[in-house]
Tab-separated table of C-alpha atoms in Angstrom:
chain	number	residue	atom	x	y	z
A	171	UNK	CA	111.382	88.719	135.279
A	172	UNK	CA	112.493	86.622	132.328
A	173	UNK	CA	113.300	88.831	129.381
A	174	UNK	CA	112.551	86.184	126.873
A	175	UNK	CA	111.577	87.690	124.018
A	176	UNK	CA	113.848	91.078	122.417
A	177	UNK	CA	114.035	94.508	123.748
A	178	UNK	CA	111.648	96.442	121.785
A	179	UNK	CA	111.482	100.613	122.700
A	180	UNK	CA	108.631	102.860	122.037
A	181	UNK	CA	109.082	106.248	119.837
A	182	UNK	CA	109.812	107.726	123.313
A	183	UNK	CA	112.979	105.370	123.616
A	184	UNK	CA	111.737	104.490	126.909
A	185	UNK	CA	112.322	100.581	127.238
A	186	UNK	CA	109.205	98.736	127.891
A	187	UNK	CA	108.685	94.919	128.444
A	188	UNK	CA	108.529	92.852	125.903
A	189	UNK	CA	105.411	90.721	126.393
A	190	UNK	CA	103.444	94.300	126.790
A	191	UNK	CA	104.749	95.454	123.475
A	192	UNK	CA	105.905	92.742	121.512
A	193	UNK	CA	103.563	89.841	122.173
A	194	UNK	CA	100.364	89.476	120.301
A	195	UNK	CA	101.626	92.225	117.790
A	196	UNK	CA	103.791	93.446	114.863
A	197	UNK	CA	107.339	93.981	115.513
A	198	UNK	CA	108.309	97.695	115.512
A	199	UNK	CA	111.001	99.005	112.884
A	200	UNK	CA	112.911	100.253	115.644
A	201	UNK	CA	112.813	96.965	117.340
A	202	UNK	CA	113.724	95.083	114.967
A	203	UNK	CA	116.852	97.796	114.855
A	204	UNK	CA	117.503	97.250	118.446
A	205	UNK	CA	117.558	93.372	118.167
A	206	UNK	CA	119.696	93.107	114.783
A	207	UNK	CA	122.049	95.850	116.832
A	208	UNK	CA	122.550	94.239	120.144
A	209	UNK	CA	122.841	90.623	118.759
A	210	UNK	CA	125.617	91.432	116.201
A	211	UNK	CA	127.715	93.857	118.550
A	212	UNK	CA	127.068	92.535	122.380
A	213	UNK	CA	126.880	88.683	121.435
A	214	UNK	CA	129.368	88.094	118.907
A	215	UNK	CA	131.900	89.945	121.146
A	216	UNK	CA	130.920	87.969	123.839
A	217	UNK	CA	131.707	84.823	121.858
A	218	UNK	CA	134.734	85.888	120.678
A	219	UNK	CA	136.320	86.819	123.810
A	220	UNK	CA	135.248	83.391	125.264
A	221	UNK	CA	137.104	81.778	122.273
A	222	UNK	CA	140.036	83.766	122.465
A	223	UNK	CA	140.163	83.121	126.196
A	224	UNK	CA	140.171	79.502	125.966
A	225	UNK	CA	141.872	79.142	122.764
A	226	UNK	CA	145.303	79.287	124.498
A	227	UNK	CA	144.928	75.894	125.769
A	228	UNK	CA	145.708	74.507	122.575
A	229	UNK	CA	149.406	76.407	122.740
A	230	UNK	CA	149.511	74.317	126.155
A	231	UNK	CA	149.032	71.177	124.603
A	232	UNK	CA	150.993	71.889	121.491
A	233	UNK	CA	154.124	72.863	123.667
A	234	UNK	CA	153.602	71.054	127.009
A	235	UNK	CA	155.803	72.403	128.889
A	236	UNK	CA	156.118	75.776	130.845
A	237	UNK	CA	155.920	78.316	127.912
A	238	UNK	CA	152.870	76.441	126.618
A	239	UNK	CA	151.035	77.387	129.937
A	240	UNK	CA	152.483	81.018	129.677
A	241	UNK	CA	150.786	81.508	126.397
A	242	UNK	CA	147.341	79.502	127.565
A	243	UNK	CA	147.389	82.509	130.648
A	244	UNK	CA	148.547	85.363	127.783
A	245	UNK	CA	145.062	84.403	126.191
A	246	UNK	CA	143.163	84.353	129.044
A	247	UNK	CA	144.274	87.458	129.773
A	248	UNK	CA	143.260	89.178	126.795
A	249	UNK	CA	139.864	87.862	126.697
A	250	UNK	CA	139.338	89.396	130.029
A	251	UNK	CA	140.580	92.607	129.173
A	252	UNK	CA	138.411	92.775	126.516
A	253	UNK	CA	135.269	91.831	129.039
A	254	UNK	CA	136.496	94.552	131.514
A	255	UNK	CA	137.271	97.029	128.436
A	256	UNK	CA	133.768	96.122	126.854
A	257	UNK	CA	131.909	96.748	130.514
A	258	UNK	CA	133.702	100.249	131.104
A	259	UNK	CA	132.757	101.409	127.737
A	260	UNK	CA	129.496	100.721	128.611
A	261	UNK	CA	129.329	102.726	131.376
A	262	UNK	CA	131.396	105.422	130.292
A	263	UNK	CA	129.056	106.207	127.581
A	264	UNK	CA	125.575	105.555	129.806
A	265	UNK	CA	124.956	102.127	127.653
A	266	UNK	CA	122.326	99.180	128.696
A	267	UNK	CA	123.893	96.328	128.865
A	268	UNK	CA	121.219	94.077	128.159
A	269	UNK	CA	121.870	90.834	129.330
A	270	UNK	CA	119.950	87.959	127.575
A	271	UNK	CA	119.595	85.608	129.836
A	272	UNK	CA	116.773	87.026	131.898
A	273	UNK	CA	119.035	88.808	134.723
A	274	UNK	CA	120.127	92.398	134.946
A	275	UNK	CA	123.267	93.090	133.980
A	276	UNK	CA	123.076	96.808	134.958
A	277	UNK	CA	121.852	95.544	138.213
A	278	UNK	CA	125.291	93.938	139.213
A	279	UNK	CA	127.753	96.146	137.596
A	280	UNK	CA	126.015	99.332	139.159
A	281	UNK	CA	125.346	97.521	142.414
A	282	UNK	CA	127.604	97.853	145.671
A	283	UNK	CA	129.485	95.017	144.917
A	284	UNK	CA	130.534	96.889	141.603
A	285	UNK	CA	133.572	98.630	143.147
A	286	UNK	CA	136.394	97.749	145.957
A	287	UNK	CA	137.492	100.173	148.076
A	288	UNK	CA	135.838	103.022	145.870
A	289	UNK	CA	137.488	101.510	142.644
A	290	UNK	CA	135.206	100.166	139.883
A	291	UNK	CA	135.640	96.518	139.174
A	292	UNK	CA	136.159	97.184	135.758
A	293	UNK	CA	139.394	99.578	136.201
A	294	UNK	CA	140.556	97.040	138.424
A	295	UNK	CA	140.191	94.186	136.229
A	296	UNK	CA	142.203	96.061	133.159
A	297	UNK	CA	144.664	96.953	135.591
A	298	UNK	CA	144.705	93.099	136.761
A	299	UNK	CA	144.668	91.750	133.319
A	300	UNK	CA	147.277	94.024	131.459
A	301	UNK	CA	149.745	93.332	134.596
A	302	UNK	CA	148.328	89.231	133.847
A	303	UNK	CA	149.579	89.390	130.137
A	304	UNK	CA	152.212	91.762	130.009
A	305	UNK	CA	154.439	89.543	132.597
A	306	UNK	CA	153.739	85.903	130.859
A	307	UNK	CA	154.620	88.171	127.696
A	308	UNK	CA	158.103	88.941	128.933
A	309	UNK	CA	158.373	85.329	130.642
A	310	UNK	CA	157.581	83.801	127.311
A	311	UNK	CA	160.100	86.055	125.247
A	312	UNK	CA	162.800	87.560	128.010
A	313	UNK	CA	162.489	85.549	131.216
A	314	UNK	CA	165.690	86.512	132.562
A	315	UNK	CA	164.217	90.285	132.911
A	316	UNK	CA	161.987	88.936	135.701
A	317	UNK	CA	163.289	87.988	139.012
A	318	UNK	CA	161.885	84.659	141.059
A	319	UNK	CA	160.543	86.196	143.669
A	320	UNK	CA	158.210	88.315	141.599
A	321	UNK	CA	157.190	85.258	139.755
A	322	UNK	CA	156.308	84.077	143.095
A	323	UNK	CA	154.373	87.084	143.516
A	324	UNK	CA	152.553	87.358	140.419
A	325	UNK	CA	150.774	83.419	141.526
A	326	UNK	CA	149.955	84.751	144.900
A	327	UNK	CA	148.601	88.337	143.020
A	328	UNK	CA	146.416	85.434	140.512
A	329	UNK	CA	145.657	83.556	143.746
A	330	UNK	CA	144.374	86.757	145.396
A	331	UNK	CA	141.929	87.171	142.655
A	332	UNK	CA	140.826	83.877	142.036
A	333	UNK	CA	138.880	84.342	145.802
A	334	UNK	CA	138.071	87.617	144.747
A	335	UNK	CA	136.027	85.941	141.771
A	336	UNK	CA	134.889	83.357	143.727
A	337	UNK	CA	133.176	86.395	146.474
A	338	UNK	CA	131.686	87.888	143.346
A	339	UNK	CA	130.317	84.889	141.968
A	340	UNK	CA	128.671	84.322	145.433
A	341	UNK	CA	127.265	87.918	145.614
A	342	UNK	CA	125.553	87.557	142.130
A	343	UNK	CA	124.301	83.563	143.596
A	344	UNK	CA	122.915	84.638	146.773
A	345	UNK	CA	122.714	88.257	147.743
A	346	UNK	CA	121.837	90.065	144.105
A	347	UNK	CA	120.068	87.010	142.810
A	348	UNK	CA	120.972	87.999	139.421
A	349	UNK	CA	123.633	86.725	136.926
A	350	UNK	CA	125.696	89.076	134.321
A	351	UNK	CA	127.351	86.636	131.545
A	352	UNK	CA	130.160	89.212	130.998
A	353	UNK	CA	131.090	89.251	134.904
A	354	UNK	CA	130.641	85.314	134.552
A	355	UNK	CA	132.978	85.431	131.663
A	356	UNK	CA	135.700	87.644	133.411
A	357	UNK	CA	135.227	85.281	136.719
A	358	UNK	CA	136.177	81.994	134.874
A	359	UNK	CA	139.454	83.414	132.689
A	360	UNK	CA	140.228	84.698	136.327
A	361	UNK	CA	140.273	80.934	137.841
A	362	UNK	CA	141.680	79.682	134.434
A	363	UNK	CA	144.736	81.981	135.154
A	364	UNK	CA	144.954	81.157	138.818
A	365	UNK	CA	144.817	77.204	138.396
A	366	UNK	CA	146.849	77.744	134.590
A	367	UNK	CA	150.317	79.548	137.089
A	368	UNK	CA	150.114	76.612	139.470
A	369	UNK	CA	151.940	75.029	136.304
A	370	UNK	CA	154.966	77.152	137.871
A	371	UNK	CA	155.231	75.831	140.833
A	372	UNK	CA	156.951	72.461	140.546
A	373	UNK	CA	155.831	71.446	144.289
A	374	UNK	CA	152.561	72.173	143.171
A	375	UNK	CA	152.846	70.297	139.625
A	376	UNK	CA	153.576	67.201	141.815
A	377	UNK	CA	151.065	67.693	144.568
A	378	UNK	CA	148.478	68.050	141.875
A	379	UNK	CA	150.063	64.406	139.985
A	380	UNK	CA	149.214	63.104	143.319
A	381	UNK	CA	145.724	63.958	144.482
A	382	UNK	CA	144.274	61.894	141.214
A	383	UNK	CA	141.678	59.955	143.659
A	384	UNK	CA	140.697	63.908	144.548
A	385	UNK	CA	140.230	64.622	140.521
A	386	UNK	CA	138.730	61.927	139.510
A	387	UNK	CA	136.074	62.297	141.653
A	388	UNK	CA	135.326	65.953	141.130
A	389	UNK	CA	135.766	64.629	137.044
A	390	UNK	CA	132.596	62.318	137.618
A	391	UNK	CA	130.568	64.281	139.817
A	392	UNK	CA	130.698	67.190	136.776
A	393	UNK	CA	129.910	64.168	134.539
A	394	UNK	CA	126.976	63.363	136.683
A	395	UNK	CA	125.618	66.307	137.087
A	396	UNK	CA	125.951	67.475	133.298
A	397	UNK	CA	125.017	64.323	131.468
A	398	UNK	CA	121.525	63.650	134.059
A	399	UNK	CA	121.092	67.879	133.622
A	400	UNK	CA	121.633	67.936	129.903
A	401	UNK	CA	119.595	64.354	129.390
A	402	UNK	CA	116.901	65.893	131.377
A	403	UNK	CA	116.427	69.021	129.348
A	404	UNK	CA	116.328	66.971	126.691
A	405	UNK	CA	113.556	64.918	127.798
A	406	UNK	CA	111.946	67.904	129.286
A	407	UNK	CA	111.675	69.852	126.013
A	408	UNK	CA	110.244	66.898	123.765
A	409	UNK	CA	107.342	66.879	126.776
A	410	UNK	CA	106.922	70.721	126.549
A	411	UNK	CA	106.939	70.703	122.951
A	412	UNK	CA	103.806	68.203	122.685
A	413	UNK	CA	101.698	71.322	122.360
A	414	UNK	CA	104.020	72.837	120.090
A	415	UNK	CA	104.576	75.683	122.338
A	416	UNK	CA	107.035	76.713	125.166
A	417	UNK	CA	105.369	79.260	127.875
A	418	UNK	CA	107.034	80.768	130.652
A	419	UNK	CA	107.098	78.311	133.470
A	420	UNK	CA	108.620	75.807	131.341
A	421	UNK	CA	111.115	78.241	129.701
A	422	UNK	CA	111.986	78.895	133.429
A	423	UNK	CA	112.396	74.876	134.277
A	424	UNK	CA	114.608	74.671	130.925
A	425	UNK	CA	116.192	77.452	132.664
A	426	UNK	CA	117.024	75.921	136.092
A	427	UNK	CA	118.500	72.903	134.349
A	428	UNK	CA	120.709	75.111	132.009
A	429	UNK	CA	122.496	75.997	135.217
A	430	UNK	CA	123.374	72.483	136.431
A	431	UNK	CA	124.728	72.094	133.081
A	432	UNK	CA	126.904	75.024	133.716
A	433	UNK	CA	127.828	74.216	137.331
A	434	UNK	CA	128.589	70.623	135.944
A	435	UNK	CA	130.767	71.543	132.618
A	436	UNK	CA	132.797	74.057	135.146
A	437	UNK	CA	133.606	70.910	137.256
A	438	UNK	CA	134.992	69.091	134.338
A	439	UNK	CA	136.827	71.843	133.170
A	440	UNK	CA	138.307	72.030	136.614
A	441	UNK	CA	139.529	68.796	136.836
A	442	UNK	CA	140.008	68.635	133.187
A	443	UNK	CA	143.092	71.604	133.723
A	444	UNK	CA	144.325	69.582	137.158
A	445	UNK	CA	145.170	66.608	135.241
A	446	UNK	CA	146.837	68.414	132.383
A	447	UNK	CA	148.976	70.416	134.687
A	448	UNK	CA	149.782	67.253	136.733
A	449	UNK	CA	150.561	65.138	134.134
A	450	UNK	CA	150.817	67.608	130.917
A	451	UNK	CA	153.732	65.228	128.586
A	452	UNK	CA	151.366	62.690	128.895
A	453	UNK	CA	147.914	63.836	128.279
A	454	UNK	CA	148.979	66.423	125.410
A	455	UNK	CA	149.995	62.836	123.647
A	456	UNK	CA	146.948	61.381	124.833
A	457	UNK	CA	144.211	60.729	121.747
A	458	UNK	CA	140.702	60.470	124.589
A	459	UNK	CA	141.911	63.419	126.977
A	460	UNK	CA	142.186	65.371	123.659
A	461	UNK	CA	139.281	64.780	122.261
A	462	UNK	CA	137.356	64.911	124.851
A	463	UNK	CA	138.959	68.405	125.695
A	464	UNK	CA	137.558	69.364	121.915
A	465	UNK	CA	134.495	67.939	122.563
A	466	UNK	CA	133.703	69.675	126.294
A	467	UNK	CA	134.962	72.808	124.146
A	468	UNK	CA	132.559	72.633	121.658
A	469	UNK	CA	129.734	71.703	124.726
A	470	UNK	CA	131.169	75.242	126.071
A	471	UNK	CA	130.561	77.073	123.137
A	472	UNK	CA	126.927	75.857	122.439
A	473	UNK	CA	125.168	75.376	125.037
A	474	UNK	CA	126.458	79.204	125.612
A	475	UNK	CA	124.396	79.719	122.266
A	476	UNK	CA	121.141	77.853	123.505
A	477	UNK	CA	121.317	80.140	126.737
A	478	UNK	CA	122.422	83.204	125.193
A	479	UNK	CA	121.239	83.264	121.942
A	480	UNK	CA	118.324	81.012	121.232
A	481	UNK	CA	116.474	80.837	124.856
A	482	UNK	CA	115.510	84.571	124.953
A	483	UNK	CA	113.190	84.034	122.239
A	484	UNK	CA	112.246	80.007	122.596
A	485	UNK	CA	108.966	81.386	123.183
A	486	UNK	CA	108.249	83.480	120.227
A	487	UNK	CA	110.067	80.209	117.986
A	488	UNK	CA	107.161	78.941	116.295
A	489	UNK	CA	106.740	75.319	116.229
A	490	UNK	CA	103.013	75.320	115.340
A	491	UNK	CA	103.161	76.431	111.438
A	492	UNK	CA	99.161	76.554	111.718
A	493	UNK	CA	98.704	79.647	113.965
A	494	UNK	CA	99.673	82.680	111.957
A	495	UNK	CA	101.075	85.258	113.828
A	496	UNK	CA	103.080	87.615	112.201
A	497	UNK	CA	104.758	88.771	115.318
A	498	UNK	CA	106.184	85.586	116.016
A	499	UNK	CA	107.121	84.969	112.005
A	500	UNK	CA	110.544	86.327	111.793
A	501	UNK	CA	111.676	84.035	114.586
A	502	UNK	CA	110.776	80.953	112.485
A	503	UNK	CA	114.368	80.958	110.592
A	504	UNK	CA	115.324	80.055	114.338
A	505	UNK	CA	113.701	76.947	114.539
A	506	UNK	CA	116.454	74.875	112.494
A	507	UNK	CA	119.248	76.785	114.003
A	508	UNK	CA	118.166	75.564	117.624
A	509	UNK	CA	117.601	72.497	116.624
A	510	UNK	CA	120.991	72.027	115.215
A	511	UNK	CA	122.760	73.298	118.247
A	512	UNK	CA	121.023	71.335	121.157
A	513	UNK	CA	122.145	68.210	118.849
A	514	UNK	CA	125.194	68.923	118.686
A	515	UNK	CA	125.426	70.214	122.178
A	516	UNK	CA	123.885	67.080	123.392
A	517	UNK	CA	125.949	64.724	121.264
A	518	UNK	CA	129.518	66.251	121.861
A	519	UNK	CA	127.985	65.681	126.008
A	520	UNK	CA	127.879	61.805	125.594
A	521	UNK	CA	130.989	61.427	123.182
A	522	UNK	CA	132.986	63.250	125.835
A	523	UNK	CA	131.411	61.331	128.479
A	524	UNK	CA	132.542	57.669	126.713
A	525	UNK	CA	136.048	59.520	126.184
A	526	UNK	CA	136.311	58.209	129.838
A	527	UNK	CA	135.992	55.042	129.094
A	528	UNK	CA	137.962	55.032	125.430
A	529	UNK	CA	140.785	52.790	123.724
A	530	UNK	CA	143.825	54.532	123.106
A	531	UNK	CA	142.768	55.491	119.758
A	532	UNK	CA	144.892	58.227	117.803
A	533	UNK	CA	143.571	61.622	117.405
A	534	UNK	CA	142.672	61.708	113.854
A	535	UNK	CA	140.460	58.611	114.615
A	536	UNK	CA	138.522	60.053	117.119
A	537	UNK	CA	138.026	62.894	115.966
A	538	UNK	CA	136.781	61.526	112.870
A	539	UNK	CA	133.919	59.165	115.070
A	540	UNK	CA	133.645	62.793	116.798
A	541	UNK	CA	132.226	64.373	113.587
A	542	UNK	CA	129.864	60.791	112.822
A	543	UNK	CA	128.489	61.222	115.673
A	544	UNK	CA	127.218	65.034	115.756
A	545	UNK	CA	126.448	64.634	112.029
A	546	UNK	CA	124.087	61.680	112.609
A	547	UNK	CA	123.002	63.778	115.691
A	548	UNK	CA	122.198	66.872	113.560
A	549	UNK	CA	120.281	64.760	110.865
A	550	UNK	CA	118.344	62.923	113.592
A	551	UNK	CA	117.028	66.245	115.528
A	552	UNK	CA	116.269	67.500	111.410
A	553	UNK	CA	114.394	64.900	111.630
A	554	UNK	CA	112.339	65.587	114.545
A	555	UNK	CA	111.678	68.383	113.538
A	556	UNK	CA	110.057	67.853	110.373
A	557	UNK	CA	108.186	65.372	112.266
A	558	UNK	CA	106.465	67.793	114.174
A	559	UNK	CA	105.918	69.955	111.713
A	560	UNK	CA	104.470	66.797	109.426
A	561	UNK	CA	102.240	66.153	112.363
A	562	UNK	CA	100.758	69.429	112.289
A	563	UNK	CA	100.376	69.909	108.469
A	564	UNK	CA	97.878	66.776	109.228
């Protein structure tokens, strides 16, 4: 079941669905509690460690050469220690961890696939992660301590679990049928890392310069598949929005499409790190692959806030300002908020797309059409909005 509203608990602390207790009714003190708890703890870590994980491409590009990539992985590695830290705590301690999506978290990290042989995933993964940072630390500052061969060892080790988070992400696809954004989170920094130490390999630097035809396509197919996904919701939500409210089956539609956008962004990004490692003294000079690396970035970050954030409770978002209903009220300081993200999500989408297709323009001048464009994208979906609300004030 979609959990699309907020975790509300009785006075016995029992947890209860929402649409039973919330829906139709005030919102209880300790509800309110509970929401203004898990969103400033569980989410804002969760956004943080996905910055911090990705943030170390910019070290790549700054410094495009070896120790560049070292410090990209270093990061990586730290967000996912903090995502297998943050999951042990919570089961140390007997914590939900509510997932706000609609899927059970507690479901896959207490499931069968939750340990390998006998060994919890999450001991495991600070194990994997500590060993992860800890040797690009001392190959960054003391290289000479480590020997070839282990290097050589430490890319199959990141190789190793890069199919290990590829079997996981299948088992929460098609055997649990249920997705936990923090094991999602760990999965990609995993296959960051892996693809990331193929940078220190130089056969594999210049197979990788080679196979261009091979990137390229996979670059356009996540294109495809994100732009027609993300264009689509669009469309999709001005329809659903015609009666000024969003019910269930269409939260679930808006849903399905979220995913292509996913499945399509982690294409990109794919092919996006190929081509830098290939060819990294050129791109880190190049004005369109960098901005459009900002802009898929930024498409990363918010449409992570639409899913996360603002589609658990795009139901109880009031767009109708004539029906009263004070359990649906507080959620009204929302409305702006998600309006503002899905244009900015959607804009930084097509500016990255014509990034394809760009001049060699300099940074700063991109970057500067970059923030025209989501600015006259934010004041157009402002607009919208006070449109429908006009509409209904007639």
């Amino acid at each position: 079941m979609i959990h699309y509203l907020y975790i509300c608990r009785g006075s016995s602390g029992v947890e209860q669905e929402p649409e039973e207790l919330c829906v139709g009714g005030s919102i209880p003190p300790r509800g309110k509690t509970i929401l203004m708890r898990f969103v400033q703890a569980n989410i804002f870590l969760y956004f943080f460690l996905l910055a911090l994980g990705i943030s170390g491409f910019f070290f790549a590009v700054i410094w495009p050469q070896v120790i560049g990539f070292y410090a990209f992985i270093a990061f990586a590695a730290i967000g996912g220690f903090g995502v297998s830290l943050y999951i042990y705590h919570t089961k140390k301690h007997r914590k939900e961890l509510v997932c706000p999506i609609g899927s059970d978290c507690n479901a896959v990290i207490n499931s069968r696939y939750s340990k390998f042989l006998g060994i919890p995933l999450e001991y495991l993964g600070m194990f994997y992660y500590a060993l992860i940072f800890s040797s690009y630390i001392i190959l960054i500052f003391a290289p000479y301590i480590l020997s070839e061969l282990f290097l050589y060892g430490l890319i199959i080790f990141t190789a190793g679990a890069f199919l290990f988070s590829l079997y996981l992400l299948f088992a929460q696809a098609f055997i649990l049928q249920q997705w936990c954004i923090w094991c999602i989170l760990s999965a990609t920094l995993s296959i960051v890392i892996f693809i990331i130490s193929l940078a220190n390999i130089d056969f594999a630097i210049s197979l990788l310069a080679e196979i261009t035809i091979v990137t390229s396509a996979i670059h356009s197919f996540g294109f495809a598949l994100g732009i027609g996904a993300v264009t689509s919701a669009l469309l999709l939500f001005s329809k659903f929005l015609r009666d000024l409210d969003i019910n269930k089956n269409e939260l679930q539609t808006l849903k399905i499409i979220s995913e292509l956008i996913w499945l399509g962004l982690a294409f990109i990004f794919i092919s996006q790190f190929i081509a830098f490692i290939g060819n990294a003294n050129i791109l880190a000079r190049s004005g369109p692959f960098l901005a459009q690396t900002v802009a898929l970035f930024v498409v990363a970050i918010s449409s992570a806030v639409l899913m996360i954030i603002f589609a658990p409770f795009l139901m109880a978002i009031p767009f109708n300002e004539k029906i009263n209903n004070n359990s649906h009220s507080s959620f009204r300081s929302l409305r702006k908020p998600l309006f503002l993200t899905g244009a900015i999500s959607f804009s930084s989408w097509y500016f990255a797309f014509i990034m394809n297709y760009s001049q060699k323009f300099s940074l700063i001048i991109l970057l500067l059409a970059y923030i025209a464009v989501i600015v006259i994208a934010i004041a157009t979906a402002f607009f919208w909005e006070k449109r429908i609300i006009s509409k209904v004030a007639k």
